[in-house]
Amino acid sequence: MEDNDIRVVHREESFDDLAVRELASMRANCIGKLQYGRCMDEDCKHCAIHRRLNNCTAQMSDYNKVRFDNYTAQYYAEYMRQPDRFYTFNGFMARILFIFLMMTVLFVLPFVAYTCSSPQDALRQSYTDIPGELDSKIIYTIRWVRDNECDINNRDNNGIPNCIDMTLLFKLRWDSMYPADKQKCQIVRNYNYKHGKEIMHHLFILIDDGKHKIFIEPWSSHPQLYLMEDNWTASKYNPKFNIYGETDKWMAEVNGGKAKVLLRR
């Protein structure tokens, strides 16, 4: 036969061919019902269709059994493209509920993610009046203080950092990084004592550039939320009890050796 000859083969479908495909379709249908809960495994024991399928497949030749398995897989894949036929009413309603819940989650998730990922954004509305460069300097210094937290004052040397240490660290770093702005950074003490009870005795930082007075908590857990009012309740921190003019006094508490080591970092 020459290479350009065309061979046409025509084959009539036999009864066996038709029977094997129909049985495979029934078997794939049964598998779908079992998978989606329309039938239970124990139902097969009393199911006439299941019994007849077993009887028919038992009489097949090995060749037809192989074809039967192959057709079953093909029909199953076809039926699974649109499995709605196998759903029970409860299953169908559960699917509708699942789709509704997923759509709700997808709708709400961006808002939740925005709220959780950037809580500072909403809280920092009160920081809009602070010049951006000054804000960045403060945030950088607080982060440095947190990274280098240690006991640096000469008063106790117990190894446990407190508000004195954190304030001194802030002032040291600020003066080292921004010497031109050294005089803008002051140490403030708040001493609130009422009815024989100490309500607050705390050291912190004031940045005063002539236009803005920014009271800073150097020990802030969120570097971007550094204002005193964001770190203390009104019942604790009352600005009218602030004491000024003690910067030099507190800087004399610095352990010179530790300060020199830290400022090299």
Coordinates of C-alpha atoms in Angstrom, one line a residue:
M1 CA 0.0 0.0 0.0
E2 CA 1.4 3.4 -0.9
D3 CA 2.0 6.1 1.7
N4 CA -0.8 8.3 0.4
D5 CA -3.5 5.6 0.5
I6 CA -6.3 6.2 3.0
R7 CA -7.8 3.3 4.9
V8 CA -11.3 3.5 6.2
V9 CA -12.4 1.0 8.9
H10 CA -16.1 0.8 9.8
R11 CA -17.2 -1.2 12.8
E12 CA -20.7 -1.9 14.0
E13 CA -21.2 -1.7 17.8
S14 CA -22.0 -5.1 19.1
F15 CA -24.5 -6.0 21.9
D16 CA -21.6 -6.6 24.2
D17 CA -20.2 -3.1 23.5
L18 CA -23.5 -1.5 24.3
A19 CA -24.1 -3.6 27.4
V20 CA -20.6 -2.9 28.8
R21 CA -21.0 0.9 28.4
E22 CA -24.5 0.9 29.9
L23 CA -23.4 -1.1 32.9
A24 CA -20.4 1.2 33.3
S25 CA -22.7 4.2 33.3
M26 CA -24.9 2.6 36.0
R27 CA -21.8 1.8 38.1
A28 CA -20.5 5.4 37.8
N29 CA -23.9 6.6 38.8
C30 CA -23.9 4.4 41.9
I31 CA -20.4 5.6 42.9
G32 CA -21.7 9.2 42.6
K33 CA -24.6 8.5 44.9
L34 CA -22.4 6.9 47.5
Q35 CA -19.9 9.7 47.3
Y36 CA -22.6 12.4 47.9
G37 CA -24.6 10.6 50.5
R38 CA -27.7 9.7 48.4
C39 CA -27.0 6.1 49.2
M40 CA -25.1 4.6 52.1
D41 CA -22.7 1.6 52.0
E42 CA -25.1 -0.6 53.9
D43 CA -27.8 0.1 51.3
C44 CA -25.9 -1.8 48.7
K45 CA -26.6 -5.1 50.5
H46 CA -30.3 -4.7 49.8
C47 CA -30.1 -2.8 46.4
A48 CA -31.4 -4.8 43.4
I49 CA -29.4 -2.7 41.0
H50 CA -26.2 -3.4 42.9
R51 CA -26.9 -7.1 42.9
R52 CA -27.7 -7.2 39.2
L53 CA -24.5 -5.2 38.4
N54 CA -22.5 -7.8 40.3
N55 CA -24.2 -10.7 38.5
C56 CA -23.6 -9.1 35.1
T57 CA -19.9 -8.2 35.7
A58 CA -19.3 -11.7 37.1
Q59 CA -20.3 -13.2 33.7
M60 CA -18.0 -10.9 31.7
S61 CA -14.8 -11.9 30.1
D62 CA -11.6 -10.5 31.4
Y63 CA -11.5 -8.3 28.3
N64 CA -14.9 -6.9 28.9
K65 CA -14.1 -6.4 32.6
V66 CA -11.2 -4.2 31.6
R67 CA -13.4 -2.2 29.3
F68 CA -16.1 -2.0 32.0
D69 CA -13.6 -0.4 34.4
N70 CA -12.3 2.0 31.8
Y71 CA -15.8 3.1 30.8
T72 CA -16.8 3.5 34.5
A73 CA -13.9 5.9 35.0
Q74 CA -14.8 7.9 31.9
Y75 CA -18.5 8.1 32.9
Y76 CA -17.6 9.1 36.5
A77 CA -15.3 11.9 35.2
E78 CA -18.1 13.1 33.0
Y79 CA -20.7 13.0 35.8
M80 CA -18.4 14.9 38.2
R81 CA -18.4 17.9 35.9
Q82 CA -21.9 18.5 37.0
P83 CA -22.5 16.6 40.3
D84 CA -25.7 18.3 41.2
R85 CA -27.7 15.2 40.2
F86 CA -26.2 13.4 43.2
Y87 CA -27.0 15.9 45.9
T88 CA -29.7 15.2 48.5
F89 CA -31.8 18.2 49.5
N90 CA -29.8 18.6 52.7
G91 CA -26.6 18.3 50.7
F92 CA -27.8 20.9 48.2
M93 CA -28.8 23.3 50.9
A94 CA -25.4 22.8 52.6
R95 CA -23.7 23.6 49.4
I96 CA -25.7 26.8 49.0
L97 CA -24.9 27.8 52.6
F98 CA -21.2 27.1 52.0
I99 CA -21.2 29.3 48.8
F100 CA -23.0 32.0 50.7
L101 CA -20.5 31.8 53.6
M102 CA -17.5 31.9 51.2
M103 CA -18.9 34.9 49.4
T104 CA -19.4 36.6 52.8
V105 CA -15.9 35.8 53.9
L106 CA -14.4 37.1 50.6
F107 CA -16.4 40.3 51.0
V108 CA -15.5 40.9 54.6
L109 CA -11.9 39.6 54.5
P110 CA -10.4 42.8 52.9
F111 CA -11.9 45.0 55.6
V112 CA -10.7 42.7 58.4
A113 CA -7.2 42.4 56.9
Y114 CA -7.0 46.2 56.6
T115 CA -8.2 46.7 60.2
C116 CA -5.8 44.0 61.6
S117 CA -2.8 44.8 59.5
S118 CA -2.7 48.5 60.1
P119 CA -4.3 49.4 63.5
Q120 CA -1.8 52.3 63.8
D121 CA -3.2 54.0 60.7
A122 CA -6.5 54.8 62.4
L123 CA -4.9 55.7 65.7
R124 CA -2.2 57.9 64.1
Q125 CA -4.8 60.5 62.9
S126 CA -3.6 62.6 65.9
Y127 CA -0.1 62.6 64.4
T128 CA -1.0 64.4 61.2
D129 CA 0.2 67.8 62.6
I130 CA 3.7 66.5 63.3
P131 CA 6.1 67.2 60.4
G132 CA 7.0 64.1 58.5
E133 CA 10.8 64.4 59.0
L134 CA 10.4 65.0 62.8
D135 CA 8.0 62.0 63.0
S136 CA 10.5 59.8 61.2
K137 CA 13.3 60.9 63.6
I138 CA 11.3 60.1 66.6
I139 CA 10.2 56.7 65.3
Y140 CA 13.8 55.8 64.4
T141 CA 15.1 56.8 67.9
I142 CA 12.4 54.8 69.7
R143 CA 13.2 51.7 67.6
W144 CA 16.9 52.1 68.5
V145 CA 16.0 52.4 72.1
R146 CA 13.9 49.2 72.0
D147 CA 16.8 47.3 70.2
N148 CA 19.3 48.5 72.8
E149 CA 17.2 48.4 76.0
C150 CA 19.4 48.1 79.0
D151 CA 20.2 49.5 82.5
I152 CA 22.3 52.6 81.8
N153 CA 21.8 54.9 84.8
N154 CA 24.2 55.1 87.7
R155 CA 21.4 55.2 90.3
D156 CA 20.6 51.5 90.7
N157 CA 22.7 49.3 88.3
N158 CA 20.4 46.4 89.0
G159 CA 20.4 45.3 85.4
I160 CA 16.6 45.9 85.0
P161 CA 15.7 48.8 82.6
N162 CA 13.2 51.3 83.7
C163 CA 11.7 54.6 82.5
I164 CA 14.9 56.4 83.5
D165 CA 17.1 54.1 81.4
M166 CA 14.8 54.3 78.3
T167 CA 14.6 58.1 78.5
L168 CA 18.3 58.5 78.9
L169 CA 18.9 56.1 75.9
F170 CA 16.5 58.2 73.8
K171 CA 18.2 61.5 74.7
L172 CA 21.7 60.0 74.1
R173 CA 20.8 58.6 70.7
W174 CA 18.9 61.8 69.7
D175 CA 21.8 64.0 70.6
S176 CA 24.2 61.7 68.7
M177 CA 22.2 61.4 65.6
Y178 CA 20.7 65.0 65.4
P179 CA 23.2 67.3 67.1
A180 CA 21.6 70.4 65.5
D181 CA 18.3 69.5 67.2
K182 CA 19.9 68.6 70.6
Q183 CA 18.2 71.5 72.4
K184 CA 14.8 70.5 71.1
C185 CA 15.0 67.2 73.1
Q186 CA 14.3 67.6 76.8
I187 CA 13.7 65.2 79.7
V188 CA 10.4 65.6 81.6
R189 CA 9.3 64.1 84.9
N190 CA 5.7 63.6 85.8
Y191 CA 5.0 63.4 89.5
N192 CA 1.4 62.9 90.3
Y193 CA 0.8 62.4 94.0
K194 CA -2.7 62.6 95.4
H195 CA -4.3 61.8 98.8
G196 CA -1.2 60.1 100.1
K197 CA -0.9 57.9 97.1
E198 CA 1.6 58.0 94.2
I199 CA -0.4 57.8 91.0
M200 CA 2.5 58.4 88.6
H201 CA 6.2 59.1 88.9
H202 CA 7.6 58.7 85.4
L203 CA 10.4 60.0 83.1
F204 CA 9.8 60.7 79.4
I205 CA 10.8 62.9 76.5
L206 CA 9.6 66.3 75.2
I207 CA 10.5 67.4 71.7
D208 CA 9.9 71.1 71.3
D209 CA 10.7 72.7 67.9
G210 CA 9.1 76.0 68.7
K211 CA 5.9 75.1 66.9
H212 CA 5.1 71.7 68.3
K213 CA 5.4 70.3 71.8
I214 CA 5.5 66.5 71.4
F215 CA 5.5 64.4 74.6
I216 CA 7.0 61.0 73.9
E217 CA 7.0 57.7 75.7
P218 CA 10.4 56.2 74.8
W219 CA 9.2 52.8 76.2
S220 CA 6.3 52.7 73.7
S221 CA 5.5 49.1 72.5
H222 CA 4.5 50.5 69.1
P223 CA 7.2 52.9 67.8
Q224 CA 4.6 54.7 65.7
L225 CA 2.3 55.3 68.6
Y226 CA 4.7 57.2 70.8
L227 CA 2.6 60.0 72.2
M228 CA 2.1 59.9 76.0
E229 CA -1.7 60.0 75.7
D230 CA -1.5 56.9 73.5
N231 CA 0.4 55.0 76.1
W232 CA -1.2 56.1 79.4
T233 CA -4.8 56.7 80.5
A234 CA -6.0 60.1 81.5
S235 CA -6.3 58.8 85.1
K236 CA -2.6 58.1 85.1
Y237 CA -0.9 60.8 83.0
N238 CA -1.9 64.4 83.7
P239 CA 0.3 66.9 81.9
K240 CA -0.3 69.5 84.6
F241 CA 2.0 67.5 86.9
N242 CA 4.9 67.7 84.4
I243 CA 8.2 68.9 85.8
Y244 CA 10.7 70.6 83.4
G245 CA 14.3 71.8 83.5
E246 CA 15.8 68.6 84.9
T247 CA 17.5 67.4 81.7
D248 CA 21.1 68.0 82.8
K249 CA 20.3 66.5 86.2
W250 CA 19.1 63.2 84.7
M251 CA 21.8 63.1 82.0
A252 CA 24.3 63.1 84.9
E253 CA 22.9 59.7 85.8
V254 CA 24.3 58.2 82.5
N255 CA 26.9 55.4 83.0
G256 CA 29.5 56.8 80.7
G257 CA 31.1 53.5 79.8
K258 CA 27.9 51.9 78.7
A259 CA 26.9 55.0 76.8
K260 CA 30.0 55.0 74.7
V261 CA 29.6 51.3 73.9
L262 CA 26.0 51.7 72.9
L263 CA 26.5 54.8 70.8
R264 CA 29.0 53.0 68.6
R265 CA 26.2 50.7 67.4

